[in-house]
Coordinates of C-alpha atoms in Angstrom, one line a residue:
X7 CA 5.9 -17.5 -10.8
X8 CA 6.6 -14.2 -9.2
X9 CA 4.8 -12.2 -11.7
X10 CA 1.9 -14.5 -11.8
X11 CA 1.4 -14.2 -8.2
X12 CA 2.0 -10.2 -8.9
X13 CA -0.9 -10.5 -11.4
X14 CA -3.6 -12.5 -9.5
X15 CA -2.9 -9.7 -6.0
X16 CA -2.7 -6.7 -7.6
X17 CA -6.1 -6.1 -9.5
X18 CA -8.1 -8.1 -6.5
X19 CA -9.6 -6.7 -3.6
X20 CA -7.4 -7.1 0.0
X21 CA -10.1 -9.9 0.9
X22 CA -9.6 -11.5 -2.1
X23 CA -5.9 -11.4 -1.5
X24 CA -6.1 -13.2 1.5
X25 CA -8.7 -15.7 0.0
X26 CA -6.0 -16.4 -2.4
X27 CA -3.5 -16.6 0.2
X28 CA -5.7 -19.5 2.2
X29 CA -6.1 -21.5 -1.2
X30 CA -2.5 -21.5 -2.3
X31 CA -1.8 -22.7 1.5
X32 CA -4.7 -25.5 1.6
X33 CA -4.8 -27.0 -1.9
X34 CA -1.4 -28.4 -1.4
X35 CA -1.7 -29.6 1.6
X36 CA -4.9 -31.2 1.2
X37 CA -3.6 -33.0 -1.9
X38 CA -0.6 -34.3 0.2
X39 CA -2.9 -35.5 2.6
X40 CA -5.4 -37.0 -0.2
X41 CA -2.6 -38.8 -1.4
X42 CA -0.9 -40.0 2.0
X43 CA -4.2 -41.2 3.4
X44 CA -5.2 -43.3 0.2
X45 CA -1.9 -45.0 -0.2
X46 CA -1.9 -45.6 3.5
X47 CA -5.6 -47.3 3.5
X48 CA -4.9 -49.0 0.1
X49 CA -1.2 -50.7 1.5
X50 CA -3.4 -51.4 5.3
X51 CA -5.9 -53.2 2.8
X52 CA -3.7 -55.3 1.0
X53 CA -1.7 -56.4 4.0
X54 CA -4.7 -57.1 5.9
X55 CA -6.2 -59.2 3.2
X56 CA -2.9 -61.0 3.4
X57 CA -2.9 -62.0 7.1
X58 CA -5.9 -62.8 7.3
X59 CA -5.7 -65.0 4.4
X60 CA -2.5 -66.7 6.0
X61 CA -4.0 -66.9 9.4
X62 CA -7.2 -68.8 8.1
X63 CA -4.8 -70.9 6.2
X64 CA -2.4 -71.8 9.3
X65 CA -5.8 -72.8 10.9
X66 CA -6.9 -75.4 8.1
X67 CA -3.1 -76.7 7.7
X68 CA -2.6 -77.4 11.6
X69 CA -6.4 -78.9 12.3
X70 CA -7.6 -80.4 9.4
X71 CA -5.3 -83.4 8.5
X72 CA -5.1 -84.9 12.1
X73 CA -9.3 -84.3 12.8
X74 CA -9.7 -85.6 8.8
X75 CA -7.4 -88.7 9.3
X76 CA -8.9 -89.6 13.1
X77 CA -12.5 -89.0 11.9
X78 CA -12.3 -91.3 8.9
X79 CA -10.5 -94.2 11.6
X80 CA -13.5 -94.0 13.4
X81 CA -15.6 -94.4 10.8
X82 CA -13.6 -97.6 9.5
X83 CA -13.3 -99.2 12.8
X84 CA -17.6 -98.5 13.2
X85 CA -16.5 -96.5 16.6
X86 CA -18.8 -94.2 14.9
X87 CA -21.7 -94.8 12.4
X88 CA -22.3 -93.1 9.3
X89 CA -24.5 -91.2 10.5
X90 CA -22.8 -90.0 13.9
X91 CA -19.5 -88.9 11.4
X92 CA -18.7 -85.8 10.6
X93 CA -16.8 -86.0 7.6
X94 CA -19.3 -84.6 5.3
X95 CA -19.2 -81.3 7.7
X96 CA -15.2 -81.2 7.4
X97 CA -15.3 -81.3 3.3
X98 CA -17.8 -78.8 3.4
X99 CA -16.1 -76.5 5.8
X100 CA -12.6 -77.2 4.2
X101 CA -14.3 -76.1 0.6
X102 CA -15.7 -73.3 2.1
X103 CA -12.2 -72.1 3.4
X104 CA -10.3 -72.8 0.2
X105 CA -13.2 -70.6 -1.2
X106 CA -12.6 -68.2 1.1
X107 CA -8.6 -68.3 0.1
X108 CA -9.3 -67.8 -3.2
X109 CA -11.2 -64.8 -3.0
X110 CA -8.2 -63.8 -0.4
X111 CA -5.3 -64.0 -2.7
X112 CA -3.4 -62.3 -5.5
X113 CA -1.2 -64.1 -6.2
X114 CA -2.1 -66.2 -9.3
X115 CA 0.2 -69.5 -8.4
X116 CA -1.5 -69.4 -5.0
X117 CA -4.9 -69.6 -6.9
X118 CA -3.6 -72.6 -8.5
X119 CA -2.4 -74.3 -4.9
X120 CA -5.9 -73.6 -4.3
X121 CA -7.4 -75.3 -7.0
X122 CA -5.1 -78.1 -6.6
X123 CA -6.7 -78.3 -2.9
X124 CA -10.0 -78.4 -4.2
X125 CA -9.3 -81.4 -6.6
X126 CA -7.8 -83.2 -3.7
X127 CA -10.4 -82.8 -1.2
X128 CA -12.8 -84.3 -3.9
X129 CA -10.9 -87.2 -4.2
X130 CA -10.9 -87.0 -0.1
X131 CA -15.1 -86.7 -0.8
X132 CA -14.6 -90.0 -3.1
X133 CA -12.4 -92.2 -0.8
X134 CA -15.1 -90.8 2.1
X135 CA -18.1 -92.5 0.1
X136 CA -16.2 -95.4 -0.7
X137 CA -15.4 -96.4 3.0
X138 CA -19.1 -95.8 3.6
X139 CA -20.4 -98.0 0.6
X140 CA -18.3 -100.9 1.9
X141 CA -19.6 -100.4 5.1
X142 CA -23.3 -100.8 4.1
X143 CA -22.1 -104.2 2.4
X144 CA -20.3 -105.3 5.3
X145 CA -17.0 -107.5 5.9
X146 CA -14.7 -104.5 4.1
X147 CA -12.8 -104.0 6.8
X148 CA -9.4 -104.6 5.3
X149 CA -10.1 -102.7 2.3
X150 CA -11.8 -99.7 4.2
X151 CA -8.7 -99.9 6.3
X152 CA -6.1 -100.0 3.6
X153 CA -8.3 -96.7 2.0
X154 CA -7.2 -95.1 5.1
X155 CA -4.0 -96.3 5.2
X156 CA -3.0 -95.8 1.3
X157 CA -5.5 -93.1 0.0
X158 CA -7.0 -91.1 2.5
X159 CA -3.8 -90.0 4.7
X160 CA -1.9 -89.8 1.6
X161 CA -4.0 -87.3 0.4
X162 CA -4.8 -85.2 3.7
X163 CA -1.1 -84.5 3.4
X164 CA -1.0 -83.4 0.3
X165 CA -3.4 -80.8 1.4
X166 CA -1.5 -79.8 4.4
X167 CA 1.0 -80.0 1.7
X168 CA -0.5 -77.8 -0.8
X169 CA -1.5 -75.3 2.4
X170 CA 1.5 -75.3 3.6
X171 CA 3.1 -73.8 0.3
X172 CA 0.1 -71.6 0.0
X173 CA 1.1 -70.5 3.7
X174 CA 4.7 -69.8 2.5
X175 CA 4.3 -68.2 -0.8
X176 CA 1.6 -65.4 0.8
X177 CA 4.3 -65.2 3.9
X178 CA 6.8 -64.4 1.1
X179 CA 4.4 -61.8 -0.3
X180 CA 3.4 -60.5 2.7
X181 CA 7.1 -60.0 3.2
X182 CA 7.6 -58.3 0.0
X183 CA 4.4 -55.9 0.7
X184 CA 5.7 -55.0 4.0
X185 CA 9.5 -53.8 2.0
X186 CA 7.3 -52.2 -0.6
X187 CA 5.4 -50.2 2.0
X188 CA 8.7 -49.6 4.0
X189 CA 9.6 -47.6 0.5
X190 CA 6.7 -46.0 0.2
X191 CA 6.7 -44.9 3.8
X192 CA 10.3 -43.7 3.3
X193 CA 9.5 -42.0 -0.3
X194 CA 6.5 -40.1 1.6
X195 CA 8.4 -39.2 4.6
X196 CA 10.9 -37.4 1.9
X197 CA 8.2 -36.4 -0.1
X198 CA 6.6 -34.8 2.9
X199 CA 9.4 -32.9 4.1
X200 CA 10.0 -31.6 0.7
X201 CA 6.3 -30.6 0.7
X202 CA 6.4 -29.2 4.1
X203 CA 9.7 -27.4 2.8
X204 CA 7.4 -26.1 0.1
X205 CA 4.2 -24.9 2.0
X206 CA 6.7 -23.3 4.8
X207 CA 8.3 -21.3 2.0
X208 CA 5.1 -20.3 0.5
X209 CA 3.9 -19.5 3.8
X210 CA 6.7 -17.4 4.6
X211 CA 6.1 -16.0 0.9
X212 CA 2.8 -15.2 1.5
X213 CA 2.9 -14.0 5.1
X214 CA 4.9 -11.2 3.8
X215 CA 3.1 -10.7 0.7
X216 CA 0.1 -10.2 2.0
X217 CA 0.7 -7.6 4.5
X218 CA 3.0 -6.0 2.5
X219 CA 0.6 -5.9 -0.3
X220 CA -1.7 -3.8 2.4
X221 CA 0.7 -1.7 4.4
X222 CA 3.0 -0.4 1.1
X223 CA -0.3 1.3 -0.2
X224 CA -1.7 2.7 2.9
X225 CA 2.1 3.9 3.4
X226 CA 2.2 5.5 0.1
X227 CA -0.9 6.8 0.8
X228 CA 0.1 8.6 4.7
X229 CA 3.3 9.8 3.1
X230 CA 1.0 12.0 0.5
X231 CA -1.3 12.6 3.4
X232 CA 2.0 14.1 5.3
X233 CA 2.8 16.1 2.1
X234 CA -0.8 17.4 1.7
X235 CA -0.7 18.7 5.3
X236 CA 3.0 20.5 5.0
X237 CA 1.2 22.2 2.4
X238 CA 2.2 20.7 -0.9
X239 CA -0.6 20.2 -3.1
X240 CA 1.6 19.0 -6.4
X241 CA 1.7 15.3 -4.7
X242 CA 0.1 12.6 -6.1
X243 CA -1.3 9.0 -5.2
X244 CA -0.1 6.2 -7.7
X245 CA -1.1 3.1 -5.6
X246 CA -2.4 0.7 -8.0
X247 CA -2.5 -2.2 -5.6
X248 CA -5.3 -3.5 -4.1
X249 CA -9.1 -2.6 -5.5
X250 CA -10.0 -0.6 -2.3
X251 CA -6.3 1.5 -1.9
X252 CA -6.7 2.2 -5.4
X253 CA -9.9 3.9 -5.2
X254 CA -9.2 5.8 -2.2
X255 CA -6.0 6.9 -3.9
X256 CA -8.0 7.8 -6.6
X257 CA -10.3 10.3 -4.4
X258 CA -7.4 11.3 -2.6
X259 CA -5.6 12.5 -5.8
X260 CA -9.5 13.9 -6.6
X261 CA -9.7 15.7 -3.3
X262 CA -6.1 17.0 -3.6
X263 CA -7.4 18.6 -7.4
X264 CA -10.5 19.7 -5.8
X265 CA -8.3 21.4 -2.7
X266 CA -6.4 23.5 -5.2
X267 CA -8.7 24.4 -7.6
X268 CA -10.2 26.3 -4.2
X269 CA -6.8 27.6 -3.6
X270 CA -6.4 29.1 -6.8
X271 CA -10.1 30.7 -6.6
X272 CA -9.8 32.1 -3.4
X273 CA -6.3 33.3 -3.8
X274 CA -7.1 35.0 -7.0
X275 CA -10.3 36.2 -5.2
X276 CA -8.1 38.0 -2.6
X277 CA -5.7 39.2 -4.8
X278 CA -8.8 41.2 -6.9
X279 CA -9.9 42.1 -3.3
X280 CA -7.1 43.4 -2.4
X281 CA -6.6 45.6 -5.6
X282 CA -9.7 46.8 -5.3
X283 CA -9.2 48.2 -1.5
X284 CA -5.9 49.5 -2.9
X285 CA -7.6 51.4 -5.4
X286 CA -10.5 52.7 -3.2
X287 CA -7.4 53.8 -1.0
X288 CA -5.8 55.4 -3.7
X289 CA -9.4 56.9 -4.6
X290 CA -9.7 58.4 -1.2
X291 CA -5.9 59.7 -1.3
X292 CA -5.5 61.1 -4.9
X293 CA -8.7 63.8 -4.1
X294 CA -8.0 65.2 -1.3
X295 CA -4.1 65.9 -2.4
X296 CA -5.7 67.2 -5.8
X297 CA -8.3 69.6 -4.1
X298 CA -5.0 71.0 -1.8
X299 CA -3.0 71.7 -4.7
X300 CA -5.8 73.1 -6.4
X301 CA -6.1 75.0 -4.1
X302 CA -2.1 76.2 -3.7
X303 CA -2.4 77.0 -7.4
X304 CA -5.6 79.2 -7.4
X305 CA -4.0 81.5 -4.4
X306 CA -0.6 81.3 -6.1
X307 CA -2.7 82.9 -8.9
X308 CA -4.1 85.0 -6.9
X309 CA -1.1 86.5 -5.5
X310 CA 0.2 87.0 -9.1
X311 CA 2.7 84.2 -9.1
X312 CA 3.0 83.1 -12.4
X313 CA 6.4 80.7 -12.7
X314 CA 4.9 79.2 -9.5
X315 CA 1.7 78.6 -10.9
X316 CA 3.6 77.1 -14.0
X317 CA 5.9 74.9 -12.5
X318 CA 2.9 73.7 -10.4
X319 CA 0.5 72.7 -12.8
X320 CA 3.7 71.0 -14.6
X321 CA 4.5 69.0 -11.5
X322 CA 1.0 68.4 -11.0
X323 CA 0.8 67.1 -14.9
X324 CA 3.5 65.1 -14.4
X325 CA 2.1 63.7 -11.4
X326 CA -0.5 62.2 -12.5
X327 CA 0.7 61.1 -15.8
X328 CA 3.5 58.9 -14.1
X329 CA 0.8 58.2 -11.5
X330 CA -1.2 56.6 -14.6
X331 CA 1.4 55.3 -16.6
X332 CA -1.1 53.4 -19.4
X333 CA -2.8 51.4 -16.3
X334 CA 1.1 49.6 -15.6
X335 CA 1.0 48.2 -11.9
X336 CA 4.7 47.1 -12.3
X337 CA 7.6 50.6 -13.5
X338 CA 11.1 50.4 -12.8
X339 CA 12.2 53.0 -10.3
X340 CA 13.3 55.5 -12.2
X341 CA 9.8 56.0 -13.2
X342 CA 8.3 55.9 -9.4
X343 CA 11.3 58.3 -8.3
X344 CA 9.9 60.8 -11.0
X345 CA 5.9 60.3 -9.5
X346 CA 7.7 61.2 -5.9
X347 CA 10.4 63.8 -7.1
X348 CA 6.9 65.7 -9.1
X349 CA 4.7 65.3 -5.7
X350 CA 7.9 67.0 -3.5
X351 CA 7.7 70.1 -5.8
X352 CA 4.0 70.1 -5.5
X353 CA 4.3 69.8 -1.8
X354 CA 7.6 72.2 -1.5
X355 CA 5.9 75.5 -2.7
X356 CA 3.0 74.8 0.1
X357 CA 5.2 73.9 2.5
X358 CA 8.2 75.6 1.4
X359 CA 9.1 77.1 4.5
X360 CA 9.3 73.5 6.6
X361 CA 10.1 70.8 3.4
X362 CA 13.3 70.7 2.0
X363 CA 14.0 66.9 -0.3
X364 CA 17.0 65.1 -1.4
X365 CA 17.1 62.1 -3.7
X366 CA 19.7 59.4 -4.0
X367 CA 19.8 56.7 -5.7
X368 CA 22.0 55.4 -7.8
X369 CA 21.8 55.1 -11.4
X370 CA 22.3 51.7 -11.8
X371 CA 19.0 50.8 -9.5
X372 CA 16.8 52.4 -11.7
X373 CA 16.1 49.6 -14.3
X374 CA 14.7 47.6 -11.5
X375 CA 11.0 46.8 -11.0
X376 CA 8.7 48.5 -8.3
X377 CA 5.0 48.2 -8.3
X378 CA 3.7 51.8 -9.1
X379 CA 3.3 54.3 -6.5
X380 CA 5.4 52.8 -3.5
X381 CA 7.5 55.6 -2.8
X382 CA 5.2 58.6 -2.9
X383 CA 3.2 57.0 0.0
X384 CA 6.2 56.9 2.2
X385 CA 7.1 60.5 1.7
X386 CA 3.5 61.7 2.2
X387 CA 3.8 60.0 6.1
X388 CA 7.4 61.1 6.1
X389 CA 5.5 65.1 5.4
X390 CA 2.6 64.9 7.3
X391 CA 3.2 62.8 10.7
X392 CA 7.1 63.7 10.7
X393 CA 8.2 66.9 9.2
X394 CA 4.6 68.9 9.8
X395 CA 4.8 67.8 13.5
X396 CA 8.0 69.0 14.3
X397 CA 8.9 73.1 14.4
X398 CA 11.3 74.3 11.8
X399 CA 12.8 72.9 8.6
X400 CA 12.8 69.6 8.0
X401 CA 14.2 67.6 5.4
X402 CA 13.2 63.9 3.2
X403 CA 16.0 62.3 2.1
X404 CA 15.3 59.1 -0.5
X405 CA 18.5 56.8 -0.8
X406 CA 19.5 53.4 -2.3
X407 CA 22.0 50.7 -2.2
X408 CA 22.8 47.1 -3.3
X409 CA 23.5 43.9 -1.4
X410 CA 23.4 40.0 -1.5
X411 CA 19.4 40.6 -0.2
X412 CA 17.8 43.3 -2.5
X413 CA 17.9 46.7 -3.6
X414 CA 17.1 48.9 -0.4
X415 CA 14.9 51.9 -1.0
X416 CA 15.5 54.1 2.1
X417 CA 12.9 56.9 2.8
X418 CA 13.8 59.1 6.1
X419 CA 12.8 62.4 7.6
X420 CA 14.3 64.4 10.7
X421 CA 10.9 64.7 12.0
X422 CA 9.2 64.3 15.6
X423 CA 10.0 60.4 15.3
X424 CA 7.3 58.3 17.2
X425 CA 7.7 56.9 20.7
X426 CA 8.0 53.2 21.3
X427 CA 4.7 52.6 21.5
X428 CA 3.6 54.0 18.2
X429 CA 6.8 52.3 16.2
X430 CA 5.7 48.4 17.8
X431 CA 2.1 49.4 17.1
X432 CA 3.2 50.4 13.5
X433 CA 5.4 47.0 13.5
X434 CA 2.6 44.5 14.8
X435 CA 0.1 46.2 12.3
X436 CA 2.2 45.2 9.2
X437 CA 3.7 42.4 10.5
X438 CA -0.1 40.6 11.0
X439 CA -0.8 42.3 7.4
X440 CA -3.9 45.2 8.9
X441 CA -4.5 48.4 7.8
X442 CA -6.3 49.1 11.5
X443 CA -4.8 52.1 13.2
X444 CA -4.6 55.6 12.0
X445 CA -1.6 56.9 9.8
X446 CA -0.9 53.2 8.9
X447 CA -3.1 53.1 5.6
X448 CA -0.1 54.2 3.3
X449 CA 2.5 51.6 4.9
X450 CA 0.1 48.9 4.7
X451 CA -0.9 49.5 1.2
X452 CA 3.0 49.9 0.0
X453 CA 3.9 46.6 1.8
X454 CA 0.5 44.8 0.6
X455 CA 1.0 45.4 -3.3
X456 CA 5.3 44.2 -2.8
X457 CA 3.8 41.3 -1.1
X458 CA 1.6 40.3 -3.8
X459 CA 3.9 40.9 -6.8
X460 CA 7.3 40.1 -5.6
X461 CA 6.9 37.3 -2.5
X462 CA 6.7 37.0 1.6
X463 CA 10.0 38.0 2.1
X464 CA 10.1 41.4 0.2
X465 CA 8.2 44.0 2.0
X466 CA 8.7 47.5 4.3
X467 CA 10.5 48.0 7.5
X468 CA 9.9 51.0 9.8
X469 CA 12.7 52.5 12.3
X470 CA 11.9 55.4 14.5
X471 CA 13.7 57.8 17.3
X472 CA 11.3 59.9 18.9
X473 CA 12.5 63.7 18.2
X474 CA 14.7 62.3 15.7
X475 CA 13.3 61.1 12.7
X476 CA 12.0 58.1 11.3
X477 CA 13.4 55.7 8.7
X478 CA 11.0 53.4 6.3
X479 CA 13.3 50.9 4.4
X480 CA 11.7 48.7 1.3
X481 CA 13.7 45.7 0.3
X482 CA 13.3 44.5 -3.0
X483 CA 14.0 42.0 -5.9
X484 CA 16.5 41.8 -8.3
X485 CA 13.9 42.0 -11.6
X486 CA 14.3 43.7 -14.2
X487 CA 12.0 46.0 -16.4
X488 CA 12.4 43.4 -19.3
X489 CA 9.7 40.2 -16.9
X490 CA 7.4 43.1 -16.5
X491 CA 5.1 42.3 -18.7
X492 CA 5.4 38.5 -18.0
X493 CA 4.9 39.9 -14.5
X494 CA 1.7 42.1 -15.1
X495 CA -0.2 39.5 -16.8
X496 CA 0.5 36.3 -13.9

């Protein structure tokens, strides 16, 4: 029964449902009452045919004997003529009534009483017509009297007789209806509680069906809706219940599709974007620190400085060949600590008398991934808006260590610092993810590219002490050269 009901609700629409609902309440009922009201009209019927047919009965058994009998004396002692009697107008009305009584009855040995009365009030007719006859022929008297006497009364009592039993028999009947419709009033009383029983279960049944059937679906429904708007997109709609839910689960599930595929365009669209500022960056950075050392090695040359010139253009060969590296975004370190240790000897013979560098890191850190170029950038600021704006030597020292968060790449300089204004400027810039302000490019564009390969929570700090120094720390993951490539291509 169950999955019947769970079959006819679930493919129907919510105002079919609750049509359904009202028919599976009212059928029964209406049957019930269908069924009370005819065996109530059909037992009223019958027991009304009954009394009436024992009342009109009573009536000719009480009246009829005693009017017959005193009519007919008249009529013998000539207190009446023949034509002043009325005994014709009895017969007929006493026939009419036994025809009335027949029609009446169903019982079939009352039907016989009946006819029995009929035979006797012919014979009443007979003895009638007699008196009459001898009448007409005059001096009768004895024998009209002893007709009276012997005949007539005799058979006006069997009448009352015969009524009388009629009288009794539908009384017994009536008696007998009246215990058969006490039963049937007692079996419908029980059979209408059981079928009030019934209807209040399925009532109760239905009451909670129904709404359920509408609230489960639109609370499946909200709870993706409250999924969608934390931000997961991998929910689904499976409501299947319900014509109208099911749709609009459907177009949720549709809209949810539609919502991601926008996602993954736009996201991919600002990741190219992105790239492609990075590289107009490096595009912009790249020349001008080629023309400068261009221009180191052509007065080196001039001033007859050969191994200078030659460990120069090796630095500078190496430089860019790291700074290449077959068009990898993703080396390990070891690879970007060779970029930056090639761009400090560069920069040392210009700026030998203010740069001095020191690198470590240690050896087991070197595997790791880095996206390319991170470290250089860091140094370059650490050169040009810390050691270059203090007076005297100044030194870059590149460190690393291990712990449960990362591998720490530290880059610090004794420079000028910056004041606290500059370092929360600095902060706030790469915190909100801009490139505005000057001196910032080279942060932004180290902490952008970690960002976009390695997650949110990777990126670069900045501490500073003004006329002390200042200290850039970039935290990364724990990935190995070996995903690189897995890496590069997502």
């Amino acid at each position: 029964m169950k999955e019947r009901l769970k079959q006819l609700f679930n493919p129907a629409t919510l105002a079919t449902q609750i049509r359904y609902s009202y028919l599976l309440l009212l059928v029964p009922i209406v049957l019930f009452l269908i069924y009370c009201f005819y065996n109530l009209w059909d037992g009223n019927r019958s027991y009304e045919a009954m009394i009436n047919s024992t009342v009109v009965a009573s009536d000719f058994s009480l009246d009829f004997k005693k009017d017959f009998d005193y009519e007919t004396y008249l009529l013998v002692v000539e207190n009446k003529s023949v034509e002043e009697s009325n005994l014709d107008e009895m017969l007929a009305e006493a026939n009419r009534i036994v025809t009335v009584l027949e029609s009446l009855t169903d019982s079939e040995e009352n039907s016989q009483r009946l006819v029995s009365a009929k035979k006797y009030l012919q014979n009443l007719e007979t003895y009638t017509n007699q008196i009459i006859d001898n009448l007409l022929e005059g001096n009768k008297y004895e024998e009209n009297l002893g007709i009276w006497e012997y005949d007539v009364q005799i058979v006006t009592s069997l009448v009352r007789e015969t009524i009388f039993q009629y009288i009794y028999y539908e009384i017994s009947e009536l008696q007998q209806s009246q215990a058969a419709y006490q039963r049937f009033f007692q079996i419908m009383i029980t059979f209408a509680s059981i079928a009030f029983v019934c209807i209040l279960i399925l009532t109760a049944y239905l009451s909670y069906r129904i709404p359920l059937s509408i609230t489960r679906p639109l609370r499946k429904l909200t709870e993706v809706t409250d999924q969608v708007a934390k931000g997961d997109l991998s929910v689904r709609s499976d409501v299947d219940t319900g014509d109208e839910v099911s749709r609009l689960g459907d177009s949720m599930n549709t809209m949810i599709d539609k919502i991601n595929e926008l996602l993954e365009q736009v996201t991919k669209e600002q990741v190219r974007l992105r790239k492609a500022e990075f590289e107009l960056l490096q595009s912009q950075i790249n020349p001008h620190f080629l023309y400068n050392t261009l221009d180191a090695i052509v007065w080196l040359t001039e001033s007859g400085e050969q191994d200078k010139v030659v460990s120069m253009v090796g630095s500078l060969s190496e430089f860019f060949r790291t700074s290449l590296n077959k068009g990898k975004d993703i080396v390990t370190i070891k690879e970007d600590l060779q970029h930056v240790r090639s761009y400090l000897e560069i920069q040392q013979v210009r700026y030998q008398d203010i740069l001095q560098y020191d690198i470590s890191v240690p050896q087991e850190m070197e595997q790791y991934r880095i996206p390319k170029i991170t470290i250089q950038p860091l140094v370059e600021n650490a050169l040009y808006h810390g050691i270059k704006n203090k007076r005297g030597m100044g030194i870059i020292r590149i460190s690393g260590m291990m712990n449960e968060n990362g591998l720490l790449l530290q880059v610090e300089d004794d420079g000028i610092g910056m004041v606290p204004e500059r370092l929360e400027q600095i902060n706030d810039a790469i915190k909100r993810r801009t490139s505005a302000g000057k001196g910032i490019y080279g942060l932004y564009n180290v902490n952008e590219r970690i960002r976009l390969n390695f997650g949110e929570e990777y990126g670069v700090t900045v501490d500073s002490t003004y006329g002390e120094g200042t200290r850039v720390t970039v935290l990364l993951p724990y990935k190995e050269v070996e995903t690189e490539e897995s890496v590069t291509k997502s």
